[in-house]
């Protein structure tokens, strides 16, 4: 059987493209869905809130692939300088618009047992990835001079440089214990699934009739998988680990 007689090369390319898009969509669906499940059960988690950017993210000490990651070699708020990392591409892209932060903007870190620690942005800078953030050890016992560093890749989609936003500790207030009862990004998993389906329908509409059924079958199958993980998500870290080779191949960070 000559497969080319039944499936044209262009159709094969389209199917491969949808499979790749589907894999990335699967990572994002699991990120937002798992985030909803995990955070709704963990009202005492640490959170970073950036009102001017609409950022409301749980902080973890496992991996940057799980959202905003605290550098374990730095300190928790009020115990010294704190360093937080976040992606600008994929994995929810929590720091996608970090470059939009301006001097005077407020960043709040809510930490159980400490409270709401408010920081005021003082500067943004671009540094080489080989440069290290110099944590001032004298700040450990000096709350009035402690700093928060928000770090992400620059430019978007590249790891060539680092964007670092520095903020000064400004005030501490009682923590809002209900902060994680609602996940404002919970709907994104379903929007990504719907967007994938719509894209597939549009592409299939403009393909020849004899090839349309094949493409539609692939699109619908992937959409069903995405919908399944919207309801029964697993940690996006699993998919991020599997996609590491593809990210490297495509230059995505």
PDB file of C-alpha atoms in Angstrom:
ATOM      1  CA  UNK A   1       0.000   0.000   0.000  1.00  0.00           C
ATOM      2  CA  UNK A   2       1.404   3.395  -0.988  1.00  0.00           C
ATOM      3  CA  UNK A   3       0.548   5.697   1.891  1.00  0.00           C
ATOM      4  CA  UNK A   4       1.283   8.758  -0.228  1.00  0.00           C
ATOM      5  CA  UNK A   5      -1.631   7.755  -2.415  1.00  0.00           C
ATOM      6  CA  UNK A   6      -3.984   8.237   0.510  1.00  0.00           C
ATOM      7  CA  UNK A   7      -2.222  10.913   2.553  1.00  0.00           C
ATOM      8  CA  UNK A   8      -0.467  13.793   0.840  1.00  0.00           C
ATOM      9  CA  UNK A   9       2.876  15.069   2.191  1.00  0.00           C
ATOM     10  CA  UNK A  10       1.255  18.414   3.052  1.00  0.00           C
ATOM     11  CA  UNK A  11      -1.339  16.605   5.141  1.00  0.00           C
ATOM     12  CA  UNK A  12       1.383  14.701   6.996  1.00  0.00           C
ATOM     13  CA  UNK A  13       3.104  18.009   7.751  1.00  0.00           C
ATOM     14  CA  UNK A  14      -0.171  19.483   9.056  1.00  0.00           C
ATOM     15  CA  UNK A  15      -0.747  16.448  11.279  1.00  0.00           C
ATOM     16  CA  UNK A  16       2.785  16.659  12.695  1.00  0.00           C
ATOM     17  CA  UNK A  17       2.284  20.385  13.333  1.00  0.00           C
ATOM     18  CA  UNK A  18      -0.943  19.700  15.249  1.00  0.00           C
ATOM     19  CA  UNK A  19       0.748  16.975  17.270  1.00  0.00           C
ATOM     20  CA  UNK A  20       3.499  19.408  18.311  1.00  0.00           C
ATOM     21  CA  UNK A  21       0.998  22.166  19.094  1.00  0.00           C
ATOM     22  CA  UNK A  22      -1.072  19.619  20.985  1.00  0.00           C
ATOM     23  CA  UNK A  23       1.911  18.617  23.147  1.00  0.00           C
ATOM     24  CA  UNK A  24       2.555  22.211  24.154  1.00  0.00           C
ATOM     25  CA  UNK A  25      -1.158  22.774  24.715  1.00  0.00           C
ATOM     26  CA  UNK A  26      -1.218  19.662  26.913  1.00  0.00           C
ATOM     27  CA  UNK A  27       1.551  21.113  29.081  1.00  0.00           C
ATOM     28  CA  UNK A  28      -0.335  24.382  29.533  1.00  0.00           C
ATOM     29  CA  UNK A  29      -3.680  22.664  30.169  1.00  0.00           C
ATOM     30  CA  UNK A  30      -2.143  20.543  32.908  1.00  0.00           C
ATOM     31  CA  UNK A  31      -0.395  23.601  34.357  1.00  0.00           C
ATOM     32  CA  UNK A  32      -3.589  25.613  34.782  1.00  0.00           C
ATOM     33  CA  UNK A  33      -5.841  22.672  35.716  1.00  0.00           C
ATOM     34  CA  UNK A  34      -3.391  21.175  38.200  1.00  0.00           C
ATOM     35  CA  UNK A  35      -2.777  24.654  39.602  1.00  0.00           C
ATOM     36  CA  UNK A  36      -6.514  24.935  40.243  1.00  0.00           C
ATOM     37  CA  UNK A  37      -6.703  21.561  41.983  1.00  0.00           C
ATOM     38  CA  UNK A  38      -3.520  21.960  44.009  1.00  0.00           C
ATOM     39  CA  UNK A  39      -4.102  25.528  45.120  1.00  0.00           C
ATOM     40  CA  UNK A  40      -7.739  25.033  46.052  1.00  0.00           C
ATOM     41  CA  UNK A  41      -6.540  22.449  48.582  1.00  0.00           C
ATOM     42  CA  UNK A  42      -3.650  24.544  49.896  1.00  0.00           C
ATOM     43  CA  UNK A  43      -4.923  27.807  51.349  1.00  0.00           C
ATOM     44  CA  UNK A  44      -1.733  28.198  53.388  1.00  0.00           C
ATOM     45  CA  UNK A  45       0.659  28.260  50.439  1.00  0.00           C
ATOM     46  CA  UNK A  46       3.078  31.098  49.773  1.00  0.00           C
ATOM     47  CA  UNK A  47       1.983  33.436  46.986  1.00  0.00           C
ATOM     48  CA  UNK A  48       3.409  36.294  44.942  1.00  0.00           C
ATOM     49  CA  UNK A  49       0.941  38.964  43.854  1.00  0.00           C
ATOM     50  CA  UNK A  50       1.711  41.706  41.319  1.00  0.00           C
ATOM     51  CA  UNK A  51      -1.499  43.774  40.934  1.00  0.00           C
ATOM     52  CA  UNK A  52      -0.259  45.906  38.017  1.00  0.00           C
ATOM     53  CA  UNK A  53       0.421  42.755  35.940  1.00  0.00           C
ATOM     54  CA  UNK A  54      -2.468  40.614  37.155  1.00  0.00           C
ATOM     55  CA  UNK A  55      -0.033  38.057  38.570  1.00  0.00           C
ATOM     56  CA  UNK A  56      -1.351  35.790  41.329  1.00  0.00           C
ATOM     57  CA  UNK A  57       0.967  32.797  41.616  1.00  0.00           C
ATOM     58  CA  UNK A  58       1.811  30.121  44.137  1.00  0.00           C
ATOM     59  CA  UNK A  59       5.498  29.950  45.072  1.00  0.00           C
ATOM     60  CA  UNK A  60       7.223  26.561  45.056  1.00  0.00           C
ATOM     61  CA  UNK A  61      10.687  25.290  45.982  1.00  0.00           C
ATOM     62  CA  UNK A  62      10.708  22.347  43.552  1.00  0.00           C
ATOM     63  CA  UNK A  63      11.029  23.641  39.994  1.00  0.00           C
ATOM     64  CA  UNK A  64      10.479  26.702  37.811  1.00  0.00           C
ATOM     65  CA  UNK A  65       8.331  24.426  35.626  1.00  0.00           C
ATOM     66  CA  UNK A  66       5.724  24.427  38.398  1.00  0.00           C
ATOM     67  CA  UNK A  67       5.271  28.194  38.360  1.00  0.00           C
ATOM     68  CA  UNK A  68       7.141  30.770  40.423  1.00  0.00           C
ATOM     69  CA  UNK A  69      10.210  29.192  42.023  1.00  0.00           C
ATOM     70  CA  UNK A  70      12.086  30.524  45.051  1.00  0.00           C
ATOM     71  CA  UNK A  71      15.845  30.212  44.875  1.00  0.00           C
ATOM     72  CA  UNK A  72      16.593  27.877  47.778  1.00  0.00           C
ATOM     73  CA  UNK A  73      19.957  29.564  48.275  1.00  0.00           C
ATOM     74  CA  UNK A  74      18.204  32.859  49.004  1.00  0.00           C
ATOM     75  CA  UNK A  75      15.978  33.657  51.985  1.00  0.00           C
ATOM     76  CA  UNK A  76      12.288  33.715  52.757  1.00  0.00           C
ATOM     77  CA  UNK A  77      10.794  37.211  53.174  1.00  0.00           C
ATOM     78  CA  UNK A  78      11.921  39.180  56.268  1.00  0.00           C
ATOM     79  CA  UNK A  79      14.814  36.737  56.784  1.00  0.00           C
ATOM     80  CA  UNK A  80      17.048  38.296  54.135  1.00  0.00           C
ATOM     81  CA  UNK A  81      16.978  38.993  50.392  1.00  0.00           C
ATOM     82  CA  UNK A  82      14.561  36.830  48.379  1.00  0.00           C
ATOM     83  CA  UNK A  83      14.950  35.637  44.773  1.00  0.00           C
ATOM     84  CA  UNK A  84      11.984  34.411  42.702  1.00  0.00           C
ATOM     85  CA  UNK A  85      12.207  32.906  39.198  1.00  0.00           C
ATOM     86  CA  UNK A  86       9.421  32.515  36.629  1.00  0.00           C
ATOM     87  CA  UNK A  87       9.004  31.607  32.958  1.00  0.00           C
ATOM     88  CA  UNK A  88       8.020  34.062  30.218  1.00  0.00           C
ATOM     89  CA  UNK A  89       7.265  31.253  27.754  1.00  0.00           C
ATOM     90  CA  UNK A  90       5.040  28.230  28.539  1.00  0.00           C
ATOM     91  CA  UNK A  91       4.297  26.775  31.989  1.00  0.00           C
ATOM     92  CA  UNK A  92       1.719  29.484  32.554  1.00  0.00           C
ATOM     93  CA  UNK A  93       4.263  32.221  31.730  1.00  0.00           C
ATOM     94  CA  UNK A  94       3.848  33.892  35.156  1.00  0.00           C
ATOM     95  CA  UNK A  95       6.527  36.509  34.395  1.00  0.00           C
ATOM     96  CA  UNK A  96       5.506  37.112  30.772  1.00  0.00           C
ATOM     97  CA  UNK A  97       5.025  40.861  31.294  1.00  0.00           C
ATOM     98  CA  UNK A  98       7.677  41.376  33.957  1.00  0.00           C
ATOM     99  CA  UNK A  99       9.319  44.014  31.745  1.00  0.00           C
ATOM    100  CA  UNK A 100       6.199  46.167  32.172  1.00  0.00           C
ATOM    101  CA  UNK A 101       6.872  46.704  35.884  1.00  0.00           C
ATOM    102  CA  UNK A 102       7.712  50.320  36.666  1.00  0.00           C
ATOM    103  CA  UNK A 103       9.484  52.037  39.533  1.00  0.00           C
ATOM    104  CA  UNK A 104       7.013  52.420  42.380  1.00  0.00           C
ATOM    105  CA  UNK A 105       4.881  49.371  41.495  1.00  0.00           C
ATOM    106  CA  UNK A 106       3.973  47.095  44.390  1.00  0.00           C
ATOM    107  CA  UNK A 107       4.830  43.396  44.639  1.00  0.00           C
ATOM    108  CA  UNK A 108       3.382  41.402  47.540  1.00  0.00           C
ATOM    109  CA  UNK A 109       4.664  38.084  48.830  1.00  0.00           C
ATOM    110  CA  UNK A 110       2.202  36.328  51.132  1.00  0.00           C
ATOM    111  CA  UNK A 111       4.018  33.906  53.384  1.00  0.00           C
ATOM    112  CA  UNK A 112       2.297  31.787  56.076  1.00  0.00           C
ATOM    113  CA  UNK A 113       3.673  32.535  59.509  1.00  0.00           C
ATOM    114  CA  UNK A 114       5.067  35.888  58.341  1.00  0.00           C
ATOM    115  CA  UNK A 115       2.263  37.812  56.680  1.00  0.00           C
ATOM    116  CA  UNK A 116       1.868  39.954  53.573  1.00  0.00           C
ATOM    117  CA  UNK A 117       5.288  41.352  52.780  1.00  0.00           C
ATOM    118  CA  UNK A 118       4.995  44.350  50.483  1.00  0.00           C
ATOM    119  CA  UNK A 119       7.847  45.430  48.240  1.00  0.00           C
ATOM    120  CA  UNK A 120       8.211  48.535  46.063  1.00  0.00           C
ATOM    121  CA  UNK A 121       9.948  48.206  42.688  1.00  0.00           C
ATOM    122  CA  UNK A 122      13.047  50.374  42.382  1.00  0.00           C
ATOM    123  CA  UNK A 123      14.721  49.207  39.152  1.00  0.00           C
ATOM    124  CA  UNK A 124      14.834  46.754  36.238  1.00  0.00           C
ATOM    125  CA  UNK A 125      17.954  45.616  34.439  1.00  0.00           C
ATOM    126  CA  UNK A 126      19.158  43.158  31.809  1.00  0.00           C
ATOM    127  CA  UNK A 127      22.116  40.974  32.762  1.00  0.00           C
ATOM    128  CA  UNK A 128      24.066  38.098  31.247  1.00  0.00           C
ATOM    129  CA  UNK A 129      22.995  34.611  32.381  1.00  0.00           C
ATOM    130  CA  UNK A 130      26.485  34.045  33.799  1.00  0.00           C
ATOM    131  CA  UNK A 131      26.056  36.933  36.221  1.00  0.00           C
ATOM    132  CA  UNK A 132      24.933  36.011  39.716  1.00  0.00           C
ATOM    133  CA  UNK A 133      22.639  38.010  41.941  1.00  0.00           C
ATOM    134  CA  UNK A 134      24.736  39.184  44.851  1.00  0.00           C
ATOM    135  CA  UNK A 135      22.709  38.668  48.003  1.00  0.00           C
ATOM    136  CA  UNK A 136      23.703  41.038  50.775  1.00  0.00           C
ATOM    137  CA  UNK A 137      24.273  38.985  53.920  1.00  0.00           C
ATOM    138  CA  UNK A 138      24.004  42.105  56.071  1.00  0.00           C
ATOM    139  CA  UNK A 139      20.310  42.276  55.137  1.00  0.00           C
ATOM    140  CA  UNK A 140      19.563  39.061  57.045  1.00  0.00           C
ATOM    141  CA  UNK A 141      19.220  40.975  60.298  1.00  0.00           C
ATOM    142  CA  UNK A 142      18.067  44.251  58.737  1.00  0.00           C
ATOM    143  CA  UNK A 143      14.433  44.148  57.625  1.00  0.00           C
ATOM    144  CA  UNK A 144      14.508  47.796  56.570  1.00  0.00           C
ATOM    145  CA  UNK A 145      17.037  47.108  53.787  1.00  0.00           C
ATOM    146  CA  UNK A 146      15.898  43.715  52.470  1.00  0.00           C
ATOM    147  CA  UNK A 147      15.246  43.259  48.758  1.00  0.00           C
ATOM    148  CA  UNK A 148      13.182  41.061  46.449  1.00  0.00           C
ATOM    149  CA  UNK A 149      14.536  39.963  43.062  1.00  0.00           C
ATOM    150  CA  UNK A 150      12.195  38.796  40.298  1.00  0.00           C
ATOM    151  CA  UNK A 151      14.124  37.002  37.559  1.00  0.00           C
ATOM    152  CA  UNK A 152      13.105  35.718  34.122  1.00  0.00           C
ATOM    153  CA  UNK A 153      14.600  35.073  30.689  1.00  0.00           C
ATOM    154  CA  UNK A 154      15.071  37.856  28.133  1.00  0.00           C
ATOM    155  CA  UNK A 155      13.988  38.342  25.431  1.00  0.00           C
ATOM    156  CA  UNK A 156      10.763  36.328  25.352  1.00  0.00           C
ATOM    157  CA  UNK A 157      11.418  32.789  24.148  1.00  0.00           C
ATOM    158  CA  UNK A 158      15.182  33.058  24.601  1.00  0.00           C
ATOM    159  CA  UNK A 159      17.612  32.363  27.428  1.00  0.00           C
ATOM    160  CA  UNK A 160      20.298  34.681  26.033  1.00  0.00           C
ATOM    161  CA  UNK A 161      19.939  37.148  28.911  1.00  0.00           C
ATOM    162  CA  UNK A 162      18.114  37.666  32.205  1.00  0.00           C
ATOM    163  CA  UNK A 163      15.630  40.361  33.154  1.00  0.00           C
ATOM    164  CA  UNK A 164      15.943  41.219  36.839  1.00  0.00           C
ATOM    165  CA  UNK A 165      13.481  43.420  38.711  1.00  0.00           C
ATOM    166  CA  UNK A 166      14.637  44.620  42.129  1.00  0.00           C
ATOM    167  CA  UNK A 167      12.211  45.800  44.822  1.00  0.00           C
ATOM    168  CA  UNK A 168      12.708  47.105  48.366  1.00  0.00           C
ATOM    169  CA  UNK A 169      10.812  45.720  51.347  1.00  0.00           C
ATOM    170  CA  UNK A 170       8.282  48.370  52.312  1.00  0.00           C
ATOM    171  CA  UNK A 171       5.841  46.973  54.868  1.00  0.00           C
ATOM    172  CA  UNK A 172       4.470  43.838  56.522  1.00  0.00           C
ATOM    173  CA  UNK A 173       0.806  43.215  57.309  1.00  0.00           C
ATOM    174  CA  UNK A 174      -1.369  40.250  58.407  1.00  0.00           C
ATOM    175  CA  UNK A 175      -1.776  37.570  55.748  1.00  0.00           C
ATOM    176  CA  UNK A 176      -5.027  37.082  53.873  1.00  0.00           C
ATOM    177  CA  UNK A 177      -5.796  33.452  54.697  1.00  0.00           C
ATOM    178  CA  UNK A 178      -8.381  33.090  51.903  1.00  0.00           C
ATOM    179  CA  UNK A 179      -6.008  34.159  49.127  1.00  0.00           C
ATOM    180  CA  UNK A 180      -5.958  30.761  47.398  1.00  0.00           C
ATOM    181  CA  UNK A 181      -9.592  29.763  47.748  1.00  0.00           C
ATOM    182  CA  UNK A 182     -10.165  30.892  44.172  1.00  0.00           C
ATOM    183  CA  UNK A 183      -7.869  30.465  41.197  1.00  0.00           C
ATOM    184  CA  UNK A 184      -8.383  33.411  38.797  1.00  0.00           C
ATOM    185  CA  UNK A 185      -6.698  31.499  35.960  1.00  0.00           C
ATOM    186  CA  UNK A 186      -8.733  28.298  36.259  1.00  0.00           C
ATOM    187  CA  UNK A 187     -10.584  28.928  32.983  1.00  0.00           C
ATOM    188  CA  UNK A 188      -7.391  29.086  30.918  1.00  0.00           C
ATOM    189  CA  UNK A 189      -7.173  25.309  30.557  1.00  0.00           C
ATOM    190  CA  UNK A 190     -10.573  25.211  28.851  1.00  0.00           C
ATOM    191  CA  UNK A 191      -9.779  28.285  26.737  1.00  0.00           C
ATOM    192  CA  UNK A 192      -6.601  26.620  25.463  1.00  0.00           C
ATOM    193  CA  UNK A 193      -8.567  23.462  24.629  1.00  0.00           C
ATOM    194  CA  UNK A 194     -11.252  25.457  22.820  1.00  0.00           C
ATOM    195  CA  UNK A 195      -8.609  27.478  20.976  1.00  0.00           C
ATOM    196  CA  UNK A 196      -6.906  24.311  19.767  1.00  0.00           C
ATOM    197  CA  UNK A 197     -10.205  22.911  18.488  1.00  0.00           C
ATOM    198  CA  UNK A 198     -11.109  26.155  16.710  1.00  0.00           C
ATOM    199  CA  UNK A 199      -7.672  26.317  15.081  1.00  0.00           C
ATOM    200  CA  UNK A 200      -8.069  22.732  13.919  1.00  0.00           C
ATOM    201  CA  UNK A 201     -11.507  23.378  12.464  1.00  0.00           C
ATOM    202  CA  UNK A 202     -10.275  26.440  10.593  1.00  0.00           C
ATOM    203  CA  UNK A 203      -7.273  24.623   9.118  1.00  0.00           C
ATOM    204  CA  UNK A 204      -9.335  21.584   8.134  1.00  0.00           C
ATOM    205  CA  UNK A 205     -11.907  23.829   6.438  1.00  0.00           C
ATOM    206  CA  UNK A 206      -9.254  25.036   3.990  1.00  0.00           C
ATOM    207  CA  UNK A 207      -7.867  21.576   3.215  1.00  0.00           C
ATOM    208  CA  UNK A 208      -9.106  19.397   0.314  1.00  0.00           C
ATOM    209  CA  UNK A 209     -12.211  17.372   1.116  1.00  0.00           C
ATOM    210  CA  UNK A 210     -10.446  14.012   0.803  1.00  0.00           C
ATOM    211  CA  UNK A 211      -7.870  15.041   3.429  1.00  0.00           C
ATOM    212  CA  UNK A 212     -10.264  16.892   5.726  1.00  0.00           C
ATOM    213  CA  UNK A 213     -11.540  13.801   7.544  1.00  0.00           C
ATOM    214  CA  UNK A 214      -8.032  12.725   8.505  1.00  0.00           C
ATOM    215  CA  UNK A 215      -7.086  16.123   9.904  1.00  0.00           C
ATOM    216  CA  UNK A 216     -10.408  16.441  11.722  1.00  0.00           C
ATOM    217  CA  UNK A 217      -9.931  13.019  13.293  1.00  0.00           C
ATOM    218  CA  UNK A 218      -6.501  14.037  14.613  1.00  0.00           C
ATOM    219  CA  UNK A 219      -7.763  17.397  15.901  1.00  0.00           C
ATOM    220  CA  UNK A 220     -10.789  15.860  17.641  1.00  0.00           C
ATOM    221  CA  UNK A 221      -8.670  13.102  19.203  1.00  0.00           C
ATOM    222  CA  UNK A 222      -6.186  15.632  20.622  1.00  0.00           C
ATOM    223  CA  UNK A 223      -9.032  17.873  21.811  1.00  0.00           C
ATOM    224  CA  UNK A 224     -10.569  14.953  23.717  1.00  0.00           C
ATOM    225  CA  UNK A 225      -7.199  14.309  25.389  1.00  0.00           C
ATOM    226  CA  UNK A 226      -6.908  17.991  26.336  1.00  0.00           C
ATOM    227  CA  UNK A 227     -10.444  17.998  27.751  1.00  0.00           C
ATOM    228  CA  UNK A 228      -9.647  14.875  29.776  1.00  0.00           C
ATOM    229  CA  UNK A 229      -6.659  16.587  31.397  1.00  0.00           C
ATOM    230  CA  UNK A 230      -8.749  19.691  32.059  1.00  0.00           C
ATOM    231  CA  UNK A 231     -10.826  17.476  34.354  1.00  0.00           C
ATOM    232  CA  UNK A 232      -8.169  15.027  35.554  1.00  0.00           C
ATOM    233  CA  UNK A 233      -4.878  16.946  35.478  1.00  0.00           C
ATOM    234  CA  UNK A 234      -1.436  15.785  36.504  1.00  0.00           C
ATOM    235  CA  UNK A 235       1.550  17.958  37.365  1.00  0.00           C
ATOM    236  CA  UNK A 236       2.765  19.856  34.306  1.00  0.00           C
ATOM    237  CA  UNK A 237       6.307  19.028  35.451  1.00  0.00           C
ATOM    238  CA  UNK A 238       5.766  15.554  33.962  1.00  0.00           C
ATOM    239  CA  UNK A 239       5.094  16.985  30.511  1.00  0.00           C
ATOM    240  CA  UNK A 240       7.757  19.677  30.829  1.00  0.00           C
ATOM    241  CA  UNK A 241      10.382  17.002  31.445  1.00  0.00           C
ATOM    242  CA  UNK A 242       9.222  15.066  28.392  1.00  0.00           C
ATOM    243  CA  UNK A 243       9.258  18.171  26.196  1.00  0.00           C
ATOM    244  CA  UNK A 244      12.754  19.235  27.191  1.00  0.00           C
ATOM    245  CA  UNK A 245      14.316  17.846  24.010  1.00  0.00           C
ATOM    246  CA  UNK A 246      11.669  19.509  21.827  1.00  0.00           C
ATOM    247  CA  UNK A 247      12.159  22.857  23.556  1.00  0.00           C
ATOM    248  CA  UNK A 248      15.883  22.639  22.919  1.00  0.00           C
ATOM    249  CA  UNK A 249      15.301  21.731  19.279  1.00  0.00           C
ATOM    250  CA  UNK A 250      12.911  24.658  18.768  1.00  0.00           C
ATOM    251  CA  UNK A 251      14.874  27.102  20.910  1.00  0.00           C
ATOM    252  CA  UNK A 252      11.975  27.605  23.325  1.00  0.00           C
ATOM    253  CA  UNK A 253      12.741  28.449  26.965  1.00  0.00           C
TER     254      UNK A 253
END
